[in-house]
Short mmCIF file of C-alpha atoms and ligand atoms in Angstrom, two decimals:
data_model
loop_
_atom_site.label_atom_id
_atom_site.label_comp_id
_atom_site.label_asym_id
_atom_site.label_seq_id
_atom_site.Cartn_x
_atom_site.Cartn_y
_atom_site.Cartn_z
CA MET A 749 -28.07 3.29 4.38
CA ASN A 750 -25.47 5.54 3.01
CA SER A 751 -26.96 7.44 -0.09
CA SER A 752 -23.88 7.85 -1.94
CA ARG A 753 -23.60 6.17 -5.67
CA VAL A 754 -20.45 4.38 -4.54
CA THR A 755 -18.50 4.27 -1.19
CA ALA A 756 -15.36 2.75 0.03
CA GLU A 757 -15.77 1.94 3.56
CA ILE A 758 -12.69 1.73 5.60
CA ASP A 759 -13.06 -0.23 8.97
CA LEU A 760 -10.16 1.35 11.09
CA ALA A 761 -10.83 -1.29 13.73
CA ALA A 762 -9.42 -3.73 11.08
CA VAL A 763 -6.38 -1.61 10.40
CA ARG A 764 -5.75 -1.26 14.27
CA SER A 765 -5.89 -5.09 14.73
CA ASN A 766 -3.75 -5.70 11.67
CA VAL A 767 -1.24 -3.45 13.07
CA ARG A 768 -1.27 -5.39 16.38
CA ALA A 769 -1.21 -8.75 14.47
CA LEU A 770 1.99 -7.52 12.48
CA ARG A 771 3.70 -6.24 15.71
CA ALA A 772 3.12 -9.74 17.24
CA LEU A 773 4.84 -11.42 14.26
CA ALA A 774 7.85 -9.32 14.52
CA PRO A 775 8.24 -8.85 18.36
CA GLY A 776 11.80 -7.88 18.28
CA ALA A 777 11.30 -5.10 15.63
CA ALA A 778 9.66 -1.82 15.55
CA LEU A 779 6.93 -1.13 13.10
CA MET A 780 6.83 1.42 10.13
CA ALA A 781 3.22 1.65 8.73
CA VAL A 782 3.58 2.37 5.07
CA VAL A 783 0.89 4.77 4.20
CA LYS A 784 2.12 5.89 0.65
CA ALA A 785 -0.42 6.25 -2.15
CA ASP A 786 -3.08 7.38 0.18
CA ALA A 787 -2.67 4.37 2.36
CA TYR A 788 -3.02 2.11 -0.70
CA GLY A 789 -6.36 4.03 -1.36
CA HIS A 790 -7.75 3.68 2.33
CA GLY A 791 -7.06 7.35 3.11
CA MET A 792 -3.60 8.42 4.44
CA LEU A 793 -4.46 10.49 7.40
CA PRO A 794 -7.00 8.47 9.35
CA CYS A 795 -5.03 5.27 8.63
CA ALA A 796 -1.79 6.96 9.77
CA ARG A 797 -3.43 8.17 13.04
CA THR A 798 -4.91 4.60 13.65
CA ALA A 799 -1.51 2.98 13.00
CA ARG A 800 0.18 5.29 15.39
CA ALA A 801 -2.34 4.66 17.96
CA ALA A 802 -1.81 0.78 17.54
CA GLY A 803 1.75 1.20 18.19
CA ALA A 804 3.45 2.04 14.99
CA ALA A 805 6.64 3.80 15.86
CA TRP A 806 7.33 4.72 12.23
CA LEU A 807 5.32 5.90 9.19
CA GLY A 808 6.68 5.42 5.75
CA THR A 809 5.64 7.23 2.46
CA ALA A 810 7.20 7.16 -1.04
CA THR A 811 7.22 10.87 -1.91
CA PRO A 812 8.40 13.65 0.40
CA GLN A 813 5.02 15.41 -0.46
CA GLU A 814 3.17 12.58 1.18
CA ALA A 815 5.46 13.06 4.25
CA LEU A 816 5.12 16.59 4.45
CA ALA A 817 1.30 16.24 4.15
CA LEU A 818 1.45 13.97 7.39
CA ARG A 819 3.47 16.79 9.23
CA ALA A 820 1.10 19.35 8.11
CA ALA A 821 -1.81 17.20 9.53
CA GLY A 822 0.06 17.22 12.87
CA ASP A 823 1.95 13.91 12.85
CA THR A 824 5.13 14.22 14.91
CA GLY A 825 6.38 10.65 15.09
CA ARG A 826 9.51 9.18 13.16
CA LEU A 827 8.64 9.23 9.47
CA LEU A 828 10.71 8.09 6.37
CA CYS A 829 10.27 8.95 2.91
CA TRP A 830 12.18 7.36 0.06
CA LEU A 831 11.28 8.36 -3.40
CA TRP A 832 13.42 11.42 -4.31
CA THR A 833 14.25 13.28 -7.40
CA PRO A 834 16.98 16.06 -7.96
CA GLY A 835 15.75 19.27 -6.62
CA GLY A 836 13.25 17.71 -4.29
CA PRO A 837 12.15 19.49 -1.07
CA TRP A 838 15.00 18.31 1.03
CA ARG A 839 15.09 21.42 3.03
CA GLU A 840 11.52 21.29 3.93
CA ALA A 841 11.87 17.55 4.86
CA VAL A 842 14.85 18.41 7.05
CA GLU A 843 12.94 21.35 8.77
CA ALA A 844 9.99 19.15 9.38
CA ASP A 845 12.16 16.38 10.97
CA VAL A 846 11.33 13.82 8.28
CA ASP A 847 13.93 11.11 7.91
CA VAL A 848 15.03 10.70 4.27
CA SER A 849 16.51 8.01 2.07
CA VAL A 850 19.65 8.36 0.15
CA SER A 851 20.79 5.93 -2.53
CA GLY A 852 23.57 7.94 -4.38
CA MET A 853 25.98 10.68 -4.23
CA TRP A 854 23.87 13.27 -5.85
CA ALA A 855 21.21 12.77 -3.15
CA LEU A 856 23.88 12.89 -0.43
CA ARG A 857 25.16 16.24 -1.76
CA GLU A 858 21.61 17.70 -2.01
CA VAL A 859 20.69 16.53 1.62
CA VAL A 860 24.02 18.03 2.96
CA ALA A 861 23.43 21.47 1.35
CA ALA A 862 19.70 21.34 2.74
CA ALA A 863 20.73 20.63 6.19
CA ARG A 864 23.48 23.32 6.10
CA GLN A 865 20.67 25.87 5.01
CA ALA A 866 18.34 24.58 7.56
CA GLY A 867 20.98 24.88 10.18
CA ARG A 868 20.16 21.42 11.62
CA PRO A 869 21.23 17.91 11.07
CA ALA A 870 19.36 15.77 8.39
CA ARG A 871 18.33 12.13 9.42
CA VAL A 872 19.48 9.82 6.68
CA HIS A 873 18.78 6.24 5.83
CA LEU A 874 21.31 5.03 3.31
CA LYS A 875 19.76 2.46 0.88
CA ALA A 876 21.64 -0.40 -0.46
CA ASP A 877 20.57 -2.23 -3.60
CA THR A 878 20.79 -5.86 -2.59
CA GLY A 879 19.30 -7.19 -5.94
CA LEU A 880 15.98 -5.38 -6.67
CA GLY A 881 17.60 -3.19 -9.19
CA ARG A 882 15.39 -0.03 -8.55
CA SER A 883 16.78 2.56 -6.29
CA GLY A 884 19.49 1.84 -3.82
CA CYS A 885 23.39 2.03 -4.12
CA GLN A 886 25.05 -0.75 -6.02
CA PRO A 887 27.81 -2.56 -3.97
CA ALA A 888 30.56 -1.24 -6.29
CA ASP A 889 29.65 2.38 -5.06
CA TRP A 890 28.58 1.67 -1.50
CA PRO A 891 32.21 2.39 0.06
CA GLU A 892 32.11 5.86 -1.64
CA LEU A 893 28.76 6.72 -0.36
CA THR A 894 29.22 5.32 3.23
CA ALA A 895 32.58 7.17 3.50
CA ALA A 896 31.21 10.42 2.50
CA ALA A 897 28.26 9.92 4.61
CA ARG A 898 30.27 9.31 7.54
CA GLU A 899 32.36 12.36 6.84
CA ALA A 900 29.13 14.56 6.81
CA GLU A 901 28.11 12.89 9.98
CA ALA A 902 31.41 13.69 11.60
CA ALA A 903 30.96 17.21 10.63
CA GLY A 904 27.54 17.29 12.30
CA VAL A 905 25.57 18.01 9.15
CA ILE A 906 23.68 14.55 8.84
CA ARG A 907 23.04 11.66 11.12
CA VAL A 908 23.02 8.24 9.47
CA ALA A 909 19.76 6.91 11.24
CA GLY A 910 19.39 4.01 9.16
CA VAL A 911 20.62 1.48 6.59
CA TRP A 912 18.05 -0.23 4.51
CA SER A 913 17.01 -2.11 1.39
CA HIS A 914 13.87 -3.60 -0.20
CA LEU A 915 13.19 -7.27 -1.49
CA ALA A 916 12.10 -8.44 -4.83
CA CYS A 917 10.50 -11.84 -4.31
CA ALA A 918 9.41 -12.06 -0.62
CA ASP A 919 6.04 -12.93 -1.72
CA GLU A 920 7.40 -16.12 -3.40
CA PRO A 921 7.88 -18.77 -0.80
CA GLY A 922 11.31 -20.19 -1.30
CA HIS A 923 12.60 -17.99 -3.86
CA PRO A 924 16.56 -18.24 -3.97
CA SER A 925 16.80 -14.44 -4.28
CA VAL A 926 15.55 -13.96 -0.82
CA PRO A 927 18.65 -15.50 0.89
CA ARG A 928 21.01 -13.89 -1.64
CA GLN A 929 19.44 -10.48 -0.76
CA LEU A 930 19.70 -10.89 2.97
CA ALA A 931 23.31 -11.91 2.57
CA ALA A 932 24.05 -8.90 0.34
CA PHE A 933 22.27 -6.78 3.05
CA ASP A 934 24.57 -8.27 5.77
CA HIS A 935 27.49 -7.32 3.64
CA ALA A 936 26.37 -3.82 3.06
CA LEU A 937 25.62 -3.49 6.78
CA ALA A 938 29.24 -4.80 7.65
CA ALA A 939 30.66 -2.40 5.22
CA ALA A 940 28.72 0.57 6.76
CA SER A 941 29.80 -0.37 10.08
CA ALA A 942 33.54 -0.61 8.86
CA ALA A 943 33.10 2.94 7.59
CA GLY A 944 32.28 4.09 11.04
CA LEU A 945 28.48 4.22 10.90
CA GLU A 946 26.22 3.15 13.58
CA PRO A 947 22.66 3.18 12.29
CA GLU A 948 19.81 3.11 14.72
CA VAL A 949 17.62 0.93 12.51
CA ARG A 950 18.44 -1.76 9.87
CA HIS A 951 15.48 -2.68 7.76
CA ILE A 952 14.40 -4.61 4.65
CA ALA A 953 11.24 -6.34 5.55
CA ASN A 954 7.79 -5.63 3.49
CA SER A 955 4.54 -7.22 4.19
CA ALA A 956 5.50 -10.70 2.84
CA ALA A 957 8.81 -10.75 4.73
CA VAL A 958 7.01 -9.73 7.99
CA LEU A 959 4.52 -12.78 7.49
CA THR A 960 7.02 -15.32 6.41
CA LEU A 961 10.74 -14.46 6.88
CA PRO A 962 11.57 -13.57 10.62
CA GLU A 963 15.19 -13.58 9.63
CA SER A 964 14.50 -10.40 7.43
CA HIS A 965 13.11 -8.41 10.45
CA TYR A 966 16.23 -6.79 11.87
CA ASP A 967 15.28 -3.68 13.87
CA LEU A 968 12.39 -2.37 11.88
CA VAL A 969 9.79 -4.00 9.62
CA ARG A 970 7.81 -2.03 6.72
CA PRO A 971 4.44 -3.50 6.08
CA GLY A 972 2.03 -1.92 3.62
CA ILE A 973 -0.43 -4.06 2.14
CA ALA A 974 -0.90 -6.20 5.22
CA LEU A 975 -1.99 -3.24 7.31
CA TYR A 976 -4.81 -3.09 5.10
CA GLY A 977 -5.69 -6.93 5.61
CA ILE A 978 -4.74 -7.90 2.21
CA SER A 979 -2.38 -10.87 1.73
CA PRO A 980 0.80 -9.88 -0.43
CA SER A 981 0.07 -12.91 -2.78
CA PRO A 982 -2.16 -15.79 -3.23
CA GLU A 983 0.94 -18.09 -2.94
CA LEU A 984 1.09 -16.71 0.75
CA GLY A 985 -2.71 -17.64 1.50
CA THR A 986 -5.66 -15.75 2.84
CA PRO A 987 -5.13 -12.97 5.09
CA ASP A 988 -6.95 -14.63 8.06
CA ARG A 989 -4.15 -17.20 8.06
CA TYR A 990 -2.08 -14.36 9.71
CA GLY A 991 -4.79 -12.92 11.76
CA LEU A 992 -5.42 -10.03 9.34
CA ARG A 993 -8.71 -8.61 8.25
CA PRO A 994 -9.46 -6.53 5.02
CA ALA A 995 -10.22 -2.90 6.06
CA MET A 996 -11.92 -1.88 2.72
CA THR A 997 -15.53 -2.52 1.62
CA LEU A 998 -16.54 -1.06 -1.70
CA ARG A 999 -20.33 -0.61 -2.07
CA ALA A 1000 -22.49 0.81 -4.63
CA MET A 1001 -26.23 1.56 -4.98
CA LEU A 1002 -28.06 0.02 -7.93
CA ALA A 1003 -28.90 2.81 -10.28
CA SER A 1004 -31.50 0.95 -12.12
CA VAL A 1005 -33.02 -2.49 -12.33
CA LYS A 1006 -35.03 -3.49 -15.53
CA LYS A 1007 -36.48 -6.52 -17.32
CA VAL A 1008 -35.20 -7.17 -20.80
CA PRO A 1009 -35.95 -9.77 -23.27
CA GLY A 1010 -33.43 -12.60 -24.31
CA GLY A 1011 -30.97 -11.80 -27.01
CA HIS A 1012 -30.39 -8.17 -25.75
CA GLY A 1013 -26.89 -6.75 -26.01
CA VAL A 1014 -25.22 -5.14 -23.11
CA SER A 1015 -22.67 -2.28 -22.73
CA TYR A 1016 -20.18 -0.97 -25.29
CA GLY A 1017 -19.18 -3.30 -28.06
CA LEU A 1018 -22.23 -5.71 -27.14
CA HIS A 1019 -20.05 -8.27 -25.90
CA TYR A 1020 -22.57 -9.89 -23.66
CA THR A 1021 -25.99 -10.93 -24.80
CA THR A 1022 -28.85 -11.90 -22.33
CA PRO A 1023 -29.33 -15.62 -22.77
CA GLY A 1024 -33.03 -15.35 -22.10
CA ASP A 1025 -35.51 -13.13 -20.42
CA THR A 1026 -33.73 -11.55 -17.51
CA THR A 1027 -33.12 -8.69 -15.30
CA LEU A 1028 -30.31 -6.21 -15.58
CA ALA A 1029 -28.90 -4.05 -12.68
CA LEU A 1030 -26.87 -1.12 -13.42
CA VAL A 1031 -23.89 -0.52 -11.06
CA PRO A 1032 -22.77 3.15 -11.09
CA ALA A 1033 -19.18 2.69 -10.85
CA GLY A 1034 -16.77 2.26 -13.52
CA TYR A 1035 -13.14 2.61 -14.47
CA ALA A 1036 -12.92 6.41 -13.50
CA ASP A 1037 -13.66 5.02 -10.08
CA GLY A 1038 -10.82 2.45 -10.40
CA ILE A 1039 -13.05 -0.55 -11.35
CA PRO A 1040 -10.66 -2.27 -13.92
CA ARG A 1041 -11.67 -2.50 -17.33
CA HIS A 1042 -9.85 -5.69 -17.65
CA ALA A 1043 -12.59 -7.29 -15.24
CA SER A 1044 -15.11 -6.83 -18.08
CA GLY A 1045 -17.17 -9.91 -18.39
CA GLY A 1046 -15.69 -11.42 -15.05
CA GLY A 1047 -15.49 -8.94 -12.02
CA PRO A 1048 -17.73 -10.35 -9.20
CA VAL A 1049 -20.33 -8.54 -7.35
CA LEU A 1050 -22.71 -9.43 -4.53
CA VAL A 1051 -26.22 -8.30 -5.56
CA ALA A 1052 -29.56 -9.66 -4.21
CA GLY A 1053 -27.74 -12.37 -2.03
CA LYS A 1054 -25.71 -13.85 -4.88
CA TRP A 1055 -22.28 -13.43 -6.64
CA ARG A 1056 -23.05 -11.91 -10.14
CA GLN A 1057 -20.67 -11.08 -12.83
CA VAL A 1058 -19.92 -7.94 -14.65
CA ALA A 1059 -21.93 -8.46 -18.01
CA GLY A 1060 -19.94 -6.97 -20.94
CA ARG A 1061 -17.66 -4.06 -20.63
CA VAL A 1062 -16.94 -2.03 -17.57
CA ALA A 1063 -17.28 1.52 -18.81
CA MET A 1064 -15.98 4.73 -17.33
CA ASP A 1065 -18.83 5.35 -14.92
CA GLN A 1066 -20.90 2.21 -14.76
CA PHE A 1067 -21.26 -1.50 -15.57
CA VAL A 1068 -24.08 -4.03 -15.65
CA VAL A 1069 -24.83 -7.13 -13.91
CA ASP A 1070 -27.31 -9.96 -15.18
CA LEU A 1071 -29.44 -10.92 -12.27
CA GLY A 1072 -30.69 -13.98 -14.11
CA GLY A 1073 -34.39 -13.08 -13.49
CA ASP A 1074 -33.83 -12.46 -9.68
CA GLU A 1075 -35.64 -9.49 -8.03
CA ALA A 1076 -33.83 -6.27 -7.02
CA ALA A 1077 -34.77 -2.51 -6.98
CA ALA A 1078 -32.87 0.49 -7.82
CA GLY A 1079 -31.29 1.77 -4.49
CA ASP A 1080 -30.47 -1.84 -3.44
CA GLU A 1081 -26.94 -2.48 -2.55
CA ALA A 1082 -24.19 -4.09 -4.58
CA VAL A 1083 -21.06 -5.14 -2.79
CA LEU A 1084 -18.07 -5.29 -5.06
CA PHE A 1085 -15.58 -6.48 -2.48
CA GLY A 1086 -15.08 -6.56 1.28
CA PRO A 1087 -13.71 -8.83 3.94
CA GLY A 1088 -15.48 -11.69 2.25
CA ASP A 1089 -17.27 -12.94 5.54
CA ALA A 1090 -20.71 -11.73 4.59
CA GLY A 1091 -20.66 -13.53 1.27
CA GLU A 1092 -19.15 -10.80 -0.72
CA PRO A 1093 -16.12 -11.01 -3.04
CA THR A 1094 -12.78 -9.76 -2.03
CA ALA A 1095 -10.16 -7.43 -3.57
CA GLU A 1096 -8.26 -10.71 -4.39
CA ASP A 1097 -11.17 -12.04 -6.25
CA TRP A 1098 -11.21 -8.71 -8.35
CA ALA A 1099 -7.39 -9.14 -8.82
CA ARG A 1100 -7.95 -12.39 -10.37
CA ALA A 1101 -10.65 -11.31 -12.57
CA ALA A 1102 -8.62 -8.41 -13.85
CA GLY A 1103 -5.28 -10.28 -14.19
CA THR A 1104 -3.66 -8.05 -11.68
CA ILE A 1105 -2.74 -7.97 -7.96
CA ALA A 1106 -5.02 -7.02 -5.02
CA TYR A 1107 -2.68 -3.92 -4.25
CA GLU A 1108 -3.75 -2.42 -7.59
CA ILE A 1109 -7.40 -3.18 -7.00
CA VAL A 1110 -7.47 -1.01 -3.75
CA THR A 1111 -4.92 1.61 -4.59
CA ARG A 1112 -6.59 2.49 -7.82
CA ILE A 1113 -9.98 3.17 -6.33
CA GLY A 1114 -10.64 6.68 -7.63
CA ALA A 1115 -10.68 9.99 -6.07
CA ARG A 1116 -14.33 10.33 -6.93
CA VAL A 1117 -15.30 7.55 -4.52
CA PRO A 1118 -15.77 8.91 -1.03
CA ARG A 1119 -14.03 7.12 1.72
CA VAL A 1120 -16.03 6.65 4.94
CA HIS A 1121 -13.92 5.66 7.82
CA LEU A 1122 -15.57 3.60 10.63
CA ALA A 1123 -14.45 3.20 14.18
CA GLU A 1124 -11.71 5.76 14.39
CA GLY A 1125 -10.40 6.48 17.77
CA HIS A 1126 -12.00 3.34 19.45
CA ALA A 1127 -8.61 2.17 20.94
CA ASP A 1128 -10.12 -0.89 22.63
CA ASP A 1129 -11.87 -2.79 19.98
C1 PLP B 68 5.61 0.08 -0.67
C2 PLP B 68 6.85 -0.38 0.04
C3 PLP B 68 6.79 -1.18 1.31
C4 PLP B 68 5.48 -1.91 1.65
O1 PLP B 68 5.36 -2.91 0.83
P1 PLP B 68 4.23 -4.12 0.97
O2 PLP B 68 4.34 -5.25 0.03
O3 PLP B 68 2.97 -3.23 0.61
O4 PLP B 68 4.24 -4.59 2.33
C5 PLP B 68 7.99 -1.27 1.95
N1 PLP B 68 9.03 -0.70 1.66
C6 PLP B 68 9.14 0.05 0.42
C7 PLP B 68 10.50 0.61 0.00
C8 PLP B 68 8.08 0.21 -0.33
O5 PLP B 68 8.23 0.97 -1.53
#
């Protein structure tokens, strides 16, 4: 057994089969594996390599720094990053052959200047705000942006490789904003085409849309959470419904197990009191490791063959579970979450206990937790 206090084990065979399952769900589109935020806590580089090997023609990141880190690690395929701020590393991105997103005139000006300095054209994806209200160009400003982009393209400074957008409610089946956003996207595409642009890829689908909205797939789909085997929302059902398997298992080694009498308080604030003589086990993982403090009194853990609950508060480095008198020993394993098929809770169960979404559970696993990647490079499993 692994001797570390707490370990996030990442099954790359699951990532690989998830990529294949998602490709099969969007057969007419290319796949962009979204590996931002350290691949949602799963380790960016091994997940990126695995996704490429399983047929992801594109990778996507939020920040340019993430994209440049992929290039520094040797990735050479198509790669888009979208979260830019003024003064960002546009020139480095252009020189590293990274596709960049542009939502407004300030960004177009910066990328044009960077491409001139780099002496090579920048590949740009123009982003339309079709209703989400984050980045993306508003319909009123779209004619100006597309015309200016076309002009820069005609001058050989940029190439408009993509037109894209992002959905607000794809994870809520039947939400009326979805068809509205798709119609707005079609308008933006028609206007781009009228401005003379001929993008290689049009894309709007996140995981939920890949799973449930074939009409949103266009030329390219951008799944994130589904790559890691997690369903975008409880309303969409469990991942196995789509042939997806959770990749991360979070295990800890019990740091102590001891008998205590009834009426004993547990953890800061003494919010839990043992109901009778019992056994308390100490799990050496806390909110500094990404265990949500909001799951105090409720987070589920598999210890000694049964689900237990966090007793009292989650502290920075540790929490306690009441074994109800069952036997265990220091060094025994506690499984906080995993695929769920060996009786352990899932990230979804933790999300419910903490009042959040499973995205946040896996993404917040802390830097102090070692990631152990299993099955890298076994292309045929
Ligand atoms: C994070 C992100 C995605 C992936 O979203 P999931 O819900 O994890 O599939 C896709 N596109 C953009 C722009 C994103 O920011």
